[in-house]
PDB file of C-alpha atoms in Angstrom:
ATOM      1  CA  MET A   1     -33.617 135.272 129.618  1.00 90.00           C
ATOM      2  CA  LYS A   2     -35.917 136.786 132.241  1.00 95.00           C
ATOM      3  CA  PHE A   3     -39.094 135.035 133.386  1.00 97.00           C
ATOM      4  CA  ALA A   4     -41.874 136.873 135.232  1.00 97.00           C
ATOM      5  CA  PHE A   5     -44.553 134.858 137.024  1.00 98.00           C
ATOM      6  CA  VAL A   6     -47.814 136.669 137.802  1.00 98.00           C
ATOM      7  CA  ILE A   7     -50.208 135.188 140.383  1.00 98.00           C
ATOM      8  CA  LEU A   8     -53.629 136.602 141.224  1.00 97.00           C
ATOM      9  CA  HIS A   9     -54.688 136.032 144.847  1.00 97.00           C
ATOM     10  CA  TYR A  10     -58.163 136.461 146.310  1.00 95.00           C
ATOM     11  CA  ASN A  11     -59.530 135.405 149.721  1.00 93.00           C
ATOM     12  CA  GLU A  12     -57.636 134.047 152.701  1.00 92.00           C
ATOM     13  CA  ARG A  13     -59.132 130.594 152.162  1.00 93.00           C
ATOM     14  CA  THR A  14     -56.786 130.300 149.176  1.00 94.00           C
ATOM     15  CA  LEU A  15     -53.639 131.456 151.020  1.00 96.00           C
ATOM     16  CA  GLU A  16     -52.382 127.890 151.243  1.00 96.00           C
ATOM     17  CA  ASP A  17     -52.852 127.541 147.471  1.00 96.00           C
ATOM     18  CA  THR A  18     -50.899 130.745 146.816  1.00 97.00           C
ATOM     19  CA  GLN A  19     -48.059 129.564 149.065  1.00 97.00           C
ATOM     20  CA  GLU A  20     -47.968 126.177 147.359  1.00 97.00           C
ATOM     21  CA  CYS A  21     -47.925 127.856 143.949  1.00 97.00           C
ATOM     22  CA  VAL A  22     -45.050 130.164 144.965  1.00 98.00           C
ATOM     23  CA  ASP A  23     -43.086 127.273 146.470  1.00 97.00           C
ATOM     24  CA  SER A  24     -43.500 125.247 143.291  1.00 97.00           C
ATOM     25  CA  ILE A  25     -42.251 128.152 141.140  1.00 97.00           C
ATOM     26  CA  ARG A  26     -39.213 128.577 143.351  1.00 97.00           C
ATOM     27  CA  SER A  27     -38.438 124.861 143.263  1.00 96.00           C
ATOM     28  CA  VAL A  28     -38.325 124.719 139.448  1.00 95.00           C
ATOM     29  CA  SER A  29     -36.638 128.112 138.958  1.00 93.00           C
ATOM     30  CA  VAL A  30     -33.392 127.527 140.839  1.00 88.00           C
ATOM     31  CA  ASN A  31     -30.494 129.171 138.975  1.00 87.00           C
ATOM     32  CA  GLN A  32     -32.978 130.908 136.632  1.00 92.00           C
ATOM     33  CA  ASN A  33     -33.477 134.643 136.153  1.00 94.00           C
ATOM     34  CA  TYR A  34     -37.041 134.797 137.453  1.00 96.00           C
ATOM     35  CA  HIS A  35     -39.325 137.040 139.493  1.00 97.00           C
ATOM     36  CA  ILE A  36     -42.782 136.517 140.997  1.00 98.00           C
ATOM     37  CA  THR A  37     -45.474 139.199 141.193  1.00 98.00           C
ATOM     38  CA  ILE A  38     -48.421 138.443 143.494  1.00 98.00           C
ATOM     39  CA  VAL A  39     -51.528 140.591 143.084  1.00 98.00           C
ATOM     40  CA  GLU A  40     -53.678 140.738 146.217  1.00 97.00           C
ATOM     41  CA  ASN A  41     -56.978 141.393 144.489  1.00 97.00           C
ATOM     42  CA  GLY A  42     -59.023 143.386 147.006  1.00 95.00           C
ATOM     43  CA  SER A  43     -59.700 140.684 149.590  1.00 95.00           C
ATOM     44  CA  LYS A  44     -61.633 141.932 152.617  1.00 94.00           C
ATOM     45  CA  ASP A  45     -59.821 139.698 155.095  1.00 94.00           C
ATOM     46  CA  ARG A  46     -56.296 138.953 156.386  1.00 95.00           C
ATOM     47  CA  SER A  47     -54.865 138.099 152.959  1.00 96.00           C
ATOM     48  CA  LEU A  48     -52.739 141.225 152.533  1.00 96.00           C
ATOM     49  CA  SER A  49     -51.226 141.130 156.015  1.00 96.00           C
ATOM     50  CA  VAL A  50     -50.409 137.414 155.725  1.00 97.00           C
ATOM     51  CA  LEU A  51     -48.835 137.837 152.298  1.00 97.00           C
ATOM     52  CA  LYS A  52     -46.783 140.788 153.571  1.00 97.00           C
ATOM     53  CA  THR A  53     -45.542 138.701 156.487  1.00 96.00           C
ATOM     54  CA  LEU A  54     -44.613 135.865 154.166  1.00 96.00           C
ATOM     55  CA  TYR A  55     -43.038 137.759 151.264  1.00 96.00           C
ATOM     56  CA  ASP A  56     -42.204 141.399 152.093  1.00 94.00           C
ATOM     57  CA  GLU A  57     -38.552 140.526 152.676  1.00 93.00           C
ATOM     58  CA  SER A  58     -38.263 138.250 149.620  1.00 95.00           C
ATOM     59  CA  SER A  59     -36.080 139.651 146.853  1.00 94.00           C
ATOM     60  CA  ASP A  60     -37.678 137.351 144.271  1.00 96.00           C
ATOM     61  CA  ILE A  61     -41.259 138.486 145.014  1.00 97.00           C
ATOM     62  CA  SER A  62     -43.172 141.738 144.530  1.00 97.00           C
ATOM     63  CA  LEU A  63     -46.524 142.138 146.234  1.00 97.00           C
ATOM     64  CA  VAL A  64     -49.092 144.397 144.539  1.00 97.00           C
ATOM     65  CA  HIS A  65     -52.293 145.344 146.348  1.00 97.00           C
ATOM     66  CA  SER A  66     -55.568 146.473 144.813  1.00 96.00           C
ATOM     67  CA  LYS A  67     -58.064 148.071 147.184  1.00 95.00           C
ATOM     68  CA  GLU A  68     -60.934 146.547 145.218  1.00 96.00           C
ATOM     69  CA  ASN A  69     -61.530 143.251 143.455  1.00 96.00           C
ATOM     70  CA  LEU A  70     -60.620 143.985 139.839  1.00 96.00           C
ATOM     71  CA  GLY A  71     -61.636 140.578 138.526  1.00 95.00           C
ATOM     72  CA  PHE A  72     -59.481 138.219 136.483  1.00 96.00           C
ATOM     73  CA  ALA A  73     -58.493 140.356 133.495  1.00 96.00           C
ATOM     74  CA  ASN A  74     -57.765 143.650 135.244  1.00 97.00           C
ATOM     75  CA  GLY A  75     -56.204 142.004 138.287  1.00 97.00           C
ATOM     76  CA  ASN A  76     -53.744 140.146 136.074  1.00 98.00           C
ATOM     77  CA  ASN A  77     -53.201 143.260 133.951  1.00 98.00           C
ATOM     78  CA  LEU A  78     -52.155 145.099 137.116  1.00 98.00           C
ATOM     79  CA  GLY A  79     -49.632 142.385 137.936  1.00 97.00           C
ATOM     80  CA  CYS A  80     -48.334 142.209 134.368  1.00 98.00           C
ATOM     81  CA  ARG A  81     -47.775 145.977 134.214  1.00 97.00           C
ATOM     82  CA  GLN A  82     -45.815 145.792 137.467  1.00 96.00           C
ATOM     83  CA  ALA A  83     -43.701 142.886 136.196  1.00 97.00           C
ATOM     84  CA  ILE A  84     -42.998 144.595 132.861  1.00 97.00           C
ATOM     85  CA  GLU A  85     -41.970 147.859 134.533  1.00 96.00           C
ATOM     86  CA  GLU A  86     -39.878 146.096 137.150  1.00 95.00           C
ATOM     87  CA  ILE A  87     -37.900 143.531 135.150  1.00 95.00           C
ATOM     88  CA  ASN A  88     -38.883 143.857 131.449  1.00 96.00           C
ATOM     89  CA  PRO A  89     -39.175 140.063 131.106  1.00 97.00           C
ATOM     90  CA  ASP A  90     -38.748 137.966 128.004  1.00 97.00           C
ATOM     91  CA  PHE A  91     -41.733 135.881 129.123  1.00 98.00           C
ATOM     92  CA  LEU A  92     -44.801 136.651 131.232  1.00 98.00           C
ATOM     93  CA  ILE A  93     -46.126 133.478 132.867  1.00 98.00           C
ATOM     94  CA  VAL A  94     -49.635 134.210 134.141  1.00 98.00           C
ATOM     95  CA  ILE A  95     -50.920 131.351 136.291  1.00 97.00           C
ATOM     96  CA  ASN A  96     -53.794 130.819 138.701  1.00 96.00           C
ATOM     97  CA  ASN A  97     -52.880 130.628 142.365  1.00 96.00           C
ATOM     98  CA  ASP A  98     -54.420 127.132 142.487  1.00 96.00           C
ATOM     99  CA  THR A  99     -51.805 125.719 140.100  1.00 97.00           C
ATOM    100  CA  VAL A 100     -48.674 123.762 140.938  1.00 97.00           C
ATOM    101  CA  ILE A 101     -45.527 123.210 138.859  1.00 97.00           C
ATOM    102  CA  THR A 102     -43.487 120.063 139.438  1.00 96.00           C
ATOM    103  CA  GLN A 103     -41.617 119.819 136.130  1.00 96.00           C
ATOM    104  CA  GLU A 104     -37.954 120.537 136.838  1.00 94.00           C
ATOM    105  CA  ASP A 105     -37.206 121.901 133.359  1.00 95.00           C
ATOM    106  CA  PHE A 106     -40.410 124.002 133.185  1.00 96.00           C
ATOM    107  CA  VAL A 107     -38.561 127.296 132.709  1.00 95.00           C
ATOM    108  CA  THR A 108     -35.884 126.069 130.316  1.00 95.00           C
ATOM    109  CA  LYS A 109     -38.543 124.240 128.289  1.00 97.00           C
ATOM    110  CA  ILE A 110     -40.343 127.553 127.655  1.00 97.00           C
ATOM    111  CA  GLN A 111     -37.187 128.967 126.118  1.00 96.00           C
ATOM    112  CA  GLU A 112     -36.646 125.843 124.006  1.00 97.00           C
ATOM    113  CA  ILE A 113     -40.208 125.995 122.661  1.00 97.00           C
ATOM    114  CA  TYR A 114     -39.852 129.701 121.918  1.00 98.00           C
ATOM    115  CA  ASN A 115     -36.625 129.100 119.995  1.00 97.00           C
ATOM    116  CA  THR A 116     -38.543 126.664 117.779  1.00 97.00           C
ATOM    117  CA  TYR A 117     -41.903 128.433 117.351  1.00 96.00           C
ATOM    118  CA  HIS A 118     -41.334 132.097 118.303  1.00 97.00           C
ATOM    119  CA  PHE A 119     -44.795 132.068 119.857  1.00 97.00           C
ATOM    120  CA  HIS A 120     -46.850 135.018 121.041  1.00 98.00           C
ATOM    121  CA  ILE A 121     -48.826 132.831 123.466  1.00 98.00           C
ATOM    122  CA  LEU A 122     -47.922 129.381 124.788  1.00 98.00           C
ATOM    123  CA  GLY A 123     -50.363 127.057 126.537  1.00 97.00           C
ATOM    124  CA  PRO A 124     -48.961 124.223 128.657  1.00 97.00           C
ATOM    125  CA  ASN A 125     -50.378 120.776 129.256  1.00 96.00           C
ATOM    126  CA  ILE A 126     -52.764 121.663 132.113  1.00 96.00           C
ATOM    127  CA  ARG A 127     -53.927 118.638 134.105  1.00 94.00           C
ATOM    128  CA  ASP A 128     -56.966 118.940 136.382  1.00 92.00           C
ATOM    129  CA  ARG A 129     -57.442 117.301 139.777  1.00 87.00           C
ATOM    130  CA  ASN A 130     -58.424 114.046 138.004  1.00 85.00           C
ATOM    131  CA  ASN A 131     -55.371 114.298 135.709  1.00 88.00           C
ATOM    132  CA  HIS A 132     -57.560 115.087 132.694  1.00 88.00           C
ATOM    133  CA  PRO A 133     -56.256 117.639 130.160  1.00 91.00           C
ATOM    134  CA  GLN A 134     -57.749 121.146 130.100  1.00 92.00           C
ATOM    135  CA  ASN A 135     -55.811 122.238 127.020  1.00 92.00           C
ATOM    136  CA  PRO A 136     -56.339 122.810 124.193  1.00 90.00           C
ATOM    137  CA  ILE A 137     -59.790 124.419 124.110  1.00 86.00           C
ATOM    138  CA  LEU A 138     -61.415 123.218 120.920  1.00 76.00           C
ATOM    139  CA  GLU A 139     -64.118 125.765 120.189  1.00 76.00           C
ATOM    140  CA  PHE A 140     -64.826 129.369 121.075  1.00 77.00           C
ATOM    141  CA  PRO A 141     -67.835 131.410 119.934  1.00 69.00           C
ATOM    142  CA  ILE A 142     -66.438 134.050 117.591  1.00 73.00           C
ATOM    143  CA  SER A 143     -69.569 135.252 115.777  1.00 83.00           C
ATOM    144  CA  ILE A 144     -72.314 137.672 116.784  1.00 89.00           C
ATOM    145  CA  GLU A 145     -74.909 134.932 116.205  1.00 91.00           C
ATOM    146  CA  GLN A 146     -73.172 132.478 118.542  1.00 90.00           C
ATOM    147  CA  LEU A 147     -72.794 135.111 121.233  1.00 92.00           C
ATOM    148  CA  ASP A 148     -76.420 136.250 120.920  1.00 94.00           C
ATOM    149  CA  LYS A 149     -77.510 132.639 121.417  1.00 93.00           C
ATOM    150  CA  GLY A 150     -75.250 132.358 124.469  1.00 92.00           C
ATOM    151  CA  ILE A 151     -76.770 135.534 125.919  1.00 95.00           C
ATOM    152  CA  ARG A 152     -80.310 134.201 125.391  1.00 95.00           C
ATOM    153  CA  ASP A 153     -79.428 130.858 126.991  1.00 94.00           C
ATOM    154  CA  LEU A 154     -77.788 132.472 130.020  1.00 95.00           C
ATOM    155  CA  THR A 155     -80.666 134.914 130.464  1.00 96.00           C
ATOM    156  CA  LEU A 156     -83.117 131.999 130.532  1.00 95.00           C
ATOM    157  CA  LYS A 157     -80.921 130.084 132.995  1.00 93.00           C
ATOM    158  CA  LEU A 158     -80.838 133.059 135.323  1.00 93.00           C
ATOM    159  CA  GLU A 159     -84.628 133.469 135.135  1.00 94.00           C
ATOM    160  CA  VAL A 160     -85.157 129.802 136.060  1.00 92.00           C
ATOM    161  CA  LEU A 161     -82.592 129.977 138.871  1.00 92.00           C
ATOM    162  CA  ASN A 162     -84.184 133.111 140.329  1.00 91.00           C
ATOM    163  CA  LYS A 163     -87.547 131.340 140.382  1.00 91.00           C
ATOM    164  CA  SER A 164     -86.376 128.061 141.901  1.00 89.00           C
ATOM    165  CA  CYS A 165     -82.992 126.538 142.653  1.00 88.00           C
ATOM    166  CA  PHE A 166     -84.559 123.064 142.524  1.00 86.00           C
ATOM    167  CA  LEU A 167     -86.116 123.605 139.084  1.00 87.00           C
ATOM    168  CA  TYR A 168     -82.787 124.962 137.843  1.00 87.00           C
ATOM    169  CA  TRP A 169     -81.008 121.838 139.046  1.00 85.00           C
ATOM    170  CA  LEU A 170     -83.570 119.583 137.351  1.00 85.00           C
ATOM    171  CA  LYS A 171     -83.426 121.490 134.068  1.00 83.00           C
ATOM    172  CA  TYR A 172     -79.712 122.178 133.742  1.00 82.00           C
ATOM    173  CA  LYS A 173     -77.539 120.357 136.265  1.00 72.00           C
ATOM    174  CA  ARG A 174     -78.984 116.850 136.572  1.00 70.00           C
ATOM    175  CA  LYS A 175     -78.133 115.716 133.025  1.00 67.00           C
ATOM    176  CA  LYS A 176     -74.732 117.365 133.162  1.00 66.00           C
ATOM    177  CA  ALA A 177     -73.918 115.636 136.465  1.00 62.00           C
ATOM    178  CA  MET A 178     -74.912 112.245 135.042  1.00 62.00           C
ATOM    179  CA  LYS A 179     -72.826 112.757 131.909  1.00 63.00           C
ATOM    180  CA  ARG A 180     -69.808 113.710 134.018  1.00 61.00           C
ATOM    181  CA  LEU A 181     -70.285 110.644 136.224  1.00 60.00           C
ATOM    182  CA  VAL A 182     -70.457 108.297 133.224  1.00 58.00           C
ATOM    183  CA  LYS A 183     -67.423 109.949 131.626  1.00 57.00           C
ATOM    184  CA  ASN A 184     -65.351 109.635 134.810  1.00 58.00           C
ATOM    185  CA  ILE A 185     -66.309 105.975 135.178  1.00 57.00           C
ATOM    186  CA  LEU A 186     -65.290 105.269 131.587  1.00 54.00           C
ATOM    187  CA  LEU A 187     -62.024 107.168 131.890  1.00 54.00           C
ATOM    188  CA  ALA A 188     -61.160 105.358 135.128  1.00 56.00           C
ATOM    189  CA  SER A 189     -61.967 101.931 133.643  1.00 56.00           C
ATOM    190  CA  PRO A 190     -58.981  99.572 133.142  1.00 56.00           C
ATOM    191  CA  LEU A 191     -60.547  98.753 129.744  1.00 51.00           C
ATOM    192  CA  ASN A 192     -60.342 102.408 128.715  1.00 51.00           C
ATOM    193  CA  HIS A 193     -57.146 102.004 126.696  1.00 48.00           C
ATOM    194  CA  LEU A 194     -58.416  98.825 125.040  1.00 46.00           C
ATOM    195  CA  ILE A 195     -61.735 100.293 123.907  1.00 46.00           C
ATOM    196  CA  GLY A 196     -60.086 103.546 122.871  1.00 48.00           C
ATOM    197  CA  HIS A 197     -62.444 105.763 124.867  1.00 47.00           C
ATOM    198  CA  ALA A 198     -60.966 109.244 124.831  1.00 58.00           C
ATOM    199  CA  SER A 199     -62.388 112.660 124.137  1.00 71.00           C
ATOM    200  CA  LEU A 200     -61.187 114.771 121.247  1.00 75.00           C
ATOM    201  CA  ARG A 201     -59.368 116.990 123.750  1.00 75.00           C
ATOM    202  CA  ASP A 202     -57.655 113.918 125.250  1.00 83.00           C
ATOM    203  CA  LYS A 203     -56.400 112.969 121.805  1.00 86.00           C
ATOM    204  CA  MET A 204     -55.388 116.491 120.767  1.00 86.00           C
ATOM    205  CA  SER A 205     -53.603 117.111 124.076  1.00 89.00           C
ATOM    206  CA  ARG A 206     -50.971 114.535 123.097  1.00 92.00           C
ATOM    207  CA  ASP A 207     -49.676 116.576 120.155  1.00 93.00           C
ATOM    208  CA  ILE A 208     -48.415 120.101 119.542  1.00 95.00           C
ATOM    209  CA  GLN A 209     -51.223 122.338 118.256  1.00 94.00           C
ATOM    210  CA  GLU A 210     -50.948 125.713 116.542  1.00 94.00           C
ATOM    211  CA  GLY A 211     -53.526 128.524 116.271  1.00 91.00           C
ATOM    212  CA  ILE A 212     -55.571 126.902 119.015  1.00 88.00           C
ATOM    213  CA  GLY A 213     -57.642 128.222 121.930  1.00 90.00           C
ATOM    214  CA  LEU A 214     -55.889 128.043 125.304  1.00 95.00           C
ATOM    215  CA  HIS A 215     -57.080 127.623 128.894  1.00 95.00           C
ATOM    216  CA  GLY A 216     -56.678 130.689 131.119  1.00 94.00           C
ATOM    217  CA  ALA A 217     -55.335 128.859 134.185  1.00 96.00           C
ATOM    218  CA  ALA A 218     -51.819 129.057 132.732  1.00 97.00           C
ATOM    219  CA  LEU A 219     -50.750 131.281 129.854  1.00 98.00           C
ATOM    220  CA  ILE A 220     -47.227 132.177 128.780  1.00 98.00           C
ATOM    221  CA  PHE A 221     -46.789 135.402 126.809  1.00 98.00           C
ATOM    222  CA  SER A 222     -43.652 136.368 124.935  1.00 98.00           C
ATOM    223  CA  LYS A 223     -42.348 139.926 124.802  1.00 97.00           C
ATOM    224  CA  GLU A 224     -43.592 140.165 121.207  1.00 96.00           C
ATOM    225  CA  TYR A 225     -47.130 139.711 122.490  1.00 97.00           C
ATOM    226  CA  TYR A 226     -47.165 142.138 125.403  1.00 96.00           C
ATOM    227  CA  GLU A 227     -45.433 144.848 123.375  1.00 96.00           C
ATOM    228  CA  MET A 228     -48.376 144.749 120.923  1.00 95.00           C
ATOM    229  CA  TYR A 229     -51.092 145.571 123.460  1.00 94.00           C
ATOM    230  CA  LYS A 230     -51.689 148.131 126.173  1.00 91.00           C
ATOM    231  CA  ASP A 231     -52.967 145.340 128.437  1.00 95.00           C
ATOM    232  CA  VAL A 232     -52.203 141.629 128.304  1.00 97.00           C
ATOM    233  CA  PHE A 233     -55.916 140.829 128.727  1.00 97.00           C
ATOM    234  CA  TYR A 234     -58.810 142.826 127.301  1.00 95.00           C
ATOM    235  CA  SER A 235     -59.891 145.012 130.202  1.00 93.00           C
ATOM    236  CA  GLY A 236     -63.671 144.997 129.637  1.00 93.00           C
ATOM    237  CA  THR A 237     -64.534 141.800 131.525  1.00 94.00           C
ATOM    238  CA  PHE A 238     -64.635 141.059 135.259  1.00 93.00           C
ATOM    239  CA  MET A 239     -64.685 137.273 135.085  1.00 90.00           C
ATOM    240  CA  TYR A 240     -65.141 134.773 132.219  1.00 92.00           C
ATOM    241  CA  LYS A 241     -64.602 134.988 128.424  1.00 92.00           C
ATOM    242  CA  GLU A 242     -61.009 136.236 128.818  1.00 94.00           C
ATOM    243  CA  GLU A 243     -59.772 133.133 126.984  1.00 94.00           C
ATOM    244  CA  ASP A 244     -62.327 133.672 124.217  1.00 93.00           C
ATOM    245  CA  ILE A 245     -61.271 137.263 123.619  1.00 94.00           C
ATOM    246  CA  LEU A 246     -57.633 136.177 123.667  1.00 95.00           C
ATOM    247  CA  TYR A 247     -58.415 133.606 120.962  1.00 94.00           C
ATOM    248  CA  TYR A 248     -60.240 136.315 118.998  1.00 92.00           C
ATOM    249  CA  ARG A 249     -57.051 138.405 119.167  1.00 93.00           C
ATOM    250  CA  VAL A 250     -55.084 135.419 117.872  1.00 93.00           C
ATOM    251  CA  LYS A 251     -57.378 135.084 114.871  1.00 91.00           C
ATOM    252  CA  LYS A 252     -57.731 138.821 114.267  1.00 90.00           C
ATOM    253  CA  HIS A 253     -54.012 139.634 114.280  1.00 93.00           C
ATOM    254  CA  GLY A 254     -52.582 136.313 113.096  1.00 93.00           C
ATOM    255  CA  LEU A 255     -50.732 135.637 116.343  1.00 96.00           C
ATOM    256  CA  ARG A 256     -48.750 132.472 116.944  1.00 96.00           C
ATOM    257  CA  SER A 257     -50.692 130.551 119.575  1.00 96.00           C
ATOM    258  CA  ILE A 258     -49.069 127.240 120.534  1.00 97.00           C
ATOM    259  CA  TYR A 259     -50.212 124.375 122.732  1.00 97.00           C
ATOM    260  CA  HIS A 260     -47.307 122.143 123.768  1.00 97.00           C
ATOM    261  CA  PRO A 261     -47.757 118.864 125.704  1.00 96.00           C
ATOM    262  CA  GLY A 262     -44.136 118.865 126.811  1.00 95.00           C
ATOM    263  CA  ILE A 263     -44.635 121.561 129.448  1.00 96.00           C
ATOM    264  CA  VAL A 264     -46.919 120.525 132.305  1.00 96.00           C
ATOM    265  CA  ILE A 265     -48.778 122.304 135.115  1.00 97.00           C
ATOM    266  CA  TYR A 266     -51.399 121.002 137.574  1.00 96.00           C
ATOM    267  CA  HIS A 267     -54.625 122.884 138.265  1.00 96.00           C
ATOM    268  CA  LYS A 268     -56.812 122.354 141.326  1.00 90.00           C
ATOM    269  CA  GLU A 269     -59.396 124.670 139.627  1.00 75.00           C
ATOM    270  CA  ASP A 270     -62.133 126.989 140.896  1.00 60.00           C
ATOM    271  CA  ARG A 271     -60.649 127.339 144.371  1.00 54.00           C
ATOM    272  CA  SER A 272     -60.942 131.143 144.419  1.00 49.00           C
ATOM    273  CA  THR A 273     -64.587 131.081 143.286  1.00 48.00           C
ATOM    274  CA  ASP A 274     -65.411 128.168 145.603  1.00 47.00           C
ATOM    275  CA  SER A 275     -64.018 130.089 148.567  1.00 46.00           C
ATOM    276  CA  ARG A 276     -66.653 132.825 148.132  1.00 48.00           C
ATOM    277  CA  PHE A 277     -69.683 130.598 148.584  1.00 42.00           C
ATOM    278  CA  LYS A 278     -71.051 127.876 150.815  1.00 47.00           C
ATOM    279  CA  ILE A 279     -74.438 127.556 149.078  1.00 52.00           C
ATOM    280  CA  GLY A 280     -74.521 126.042 145.588  1.00 71.00           C
ATOM    281  CA  CYS A 281     -77.223 128.335 144.208  1.00 83.00           C
ATOM    282  CA  SER A 282     -75.400 131.481 145.304  1.00 86.00           C
ATOM    283  CA  LYS A 283     -72.283 130.349 143.477  1.00 85.00           C
ATOM    284  CA  GLU A 284     -74.304 129.377 140.407  1.00 89.00           C
ATOM    285  CA  ARG A 285     -76.037 132.771 140.339  1.00 91.00           C
ATOM    286  CA  PHE A 286     -72.697 134.571 140.673  1.00 90.00           C
ATOM    287  CA  ILE A 287     -71.231 132.547 137.790  1.00 91.00           C
ATOM    288  CA  ILE A 288     -74.178 133.043 135.435  1.00 93.00           C
ATOM    289  CA  LYS A 289     -74.402 136.797 136.099  1.00 94.00           C
ATOM    290  CA  ASN A 290     -70.699 137.257 135.352  1.00 94.00           C
ATOM    291  CA  GLN A 291     -70.823 134.986 132.319  1.00 94.00           C
ATOM    292  CA  LEU A 292     -73.788 136.962 130.976  1.00 95.00           C
ATOM    293  CA  ALA A 293     -72.009 140.285 131.488  1.00 95.00           C
ATOM    294  CA  SER A 294     -68.857 138.970 129.784  1.00 95.00           C
ATOM    295  CA  PHE A 295     -70.807 137.533 126.842  1.00 94.00           C
ATOM    296  CA  LYS A 296     -72.241 141.012 126.245  1.00 95.00           C
ATOM    297  CA  VAL A 297     -68.813 142.644 126.488  1.00 95.00           C
ATOM    298  CA  TYR A 298     -67.351 140.106 124.061  1.00 94.00           C
ATOM    299  CA  ARG A 299     -70.245 140.587 121.607  1.00 94.00           C
ATOM    300  CA  ASP A 300     -69.828 144.375 121.712  1.00 93.00           C
ATOM    301  CA  TYR A 301     -66.068 143.973 121.192  1.00 91.00           C
ATOM    302  CA  ILE A 302     -66.631 141.988 117.991  1.00 91.00           C
ATOM    303  CA  ARG A 303     -69.475 144.270 116.871  1.00 90.00           C
ATOM    304  CA  LYS A 304     -67.201 147.307 117.212  1.00 88.00           C
ATOM    305  CA  ASP A 305     -64.622 145.605 114.976  1.00 84.00           C
ATOM    306  CA  LEU A 306     -67.258 144.803 112.375  1.00 82.00           C
ATOM    307  CA  LEU A 307     -68.518 148.381 112.360  1.00 81.00           C
ATOM    308  CA  GLN A 308     -64.986 149.679 111.880  1.00 77.00           C
ATOM    309  CA  LYS A 309     -64.627 147.364 108.891  1.00 72.00           C
ATOM    310  CA  GLY A 310     -67.864 148.687 107.416  1.00 63.00           C
ATOM    311  CA  PHE A 311     -70.100 145.685 108.211  1.00 52.00           C
ATOM    312  CA  SER A 312     -73.463 145.955 109.918  1.00 45.00           C
TER     313      SER A 312
END
């Protein structure tokens, strides 16, 4: 079987991550029929020239360049189209450039899981920098009411942030930071296993889950999936909500979405976004604006479906 890896690269500060990701793919794909497509996503720096120097002569790598930053969905769609046209793979493995694979049977395990479940989308056991699970995602907003509430909340956040970064931190970030600190202390405690402290995601990540939401840092699509859609990801978003819309597709079309703990990938997370900003408030503003735009796109996507079905 043929395996196509698609990696989205942005900003020269993440070049080391992209190299490490490529090296990890190569190390676990020895003797496998694989190919890597790297999308240079409109970086305004040395990224393209460095990637050309590194990989132009590599038979196992194709380098695709976009003159502008297409965002997550469209950048990955560009890479997926290239991979499909070039090698017609049995599996599209779309992973962030800040991920690393160390599992020696990663590729063969995908085929084994497919033979059992015949999945459309497979989500691996993604471990973050603290070795906490990021899969499965337990809840996505899939109603107009939930999305309208999200839009109102984000609009208010942006208004507060635009008035004062300090007030924004007091209102929204202080409590969240304290909760994260307490959680990390509890998880790191040697008594953790004795007292049974574990989140629902921690518990669910130990078992195979079906029809579940999956984290976008690593997604494995079978040929059955990508032959159903013009684009692997819905093309309306720039950044954020891609996973939500993917889950909506799963529910809408009855796709087989599988989370499997037996296939593992490590995620350093947010490196591409972090590389854009040095000031916390600038990054926060960028995130909220893009989340708000994607919430509206997602809401309109669902609303269009409802109208087609004859609902108001």
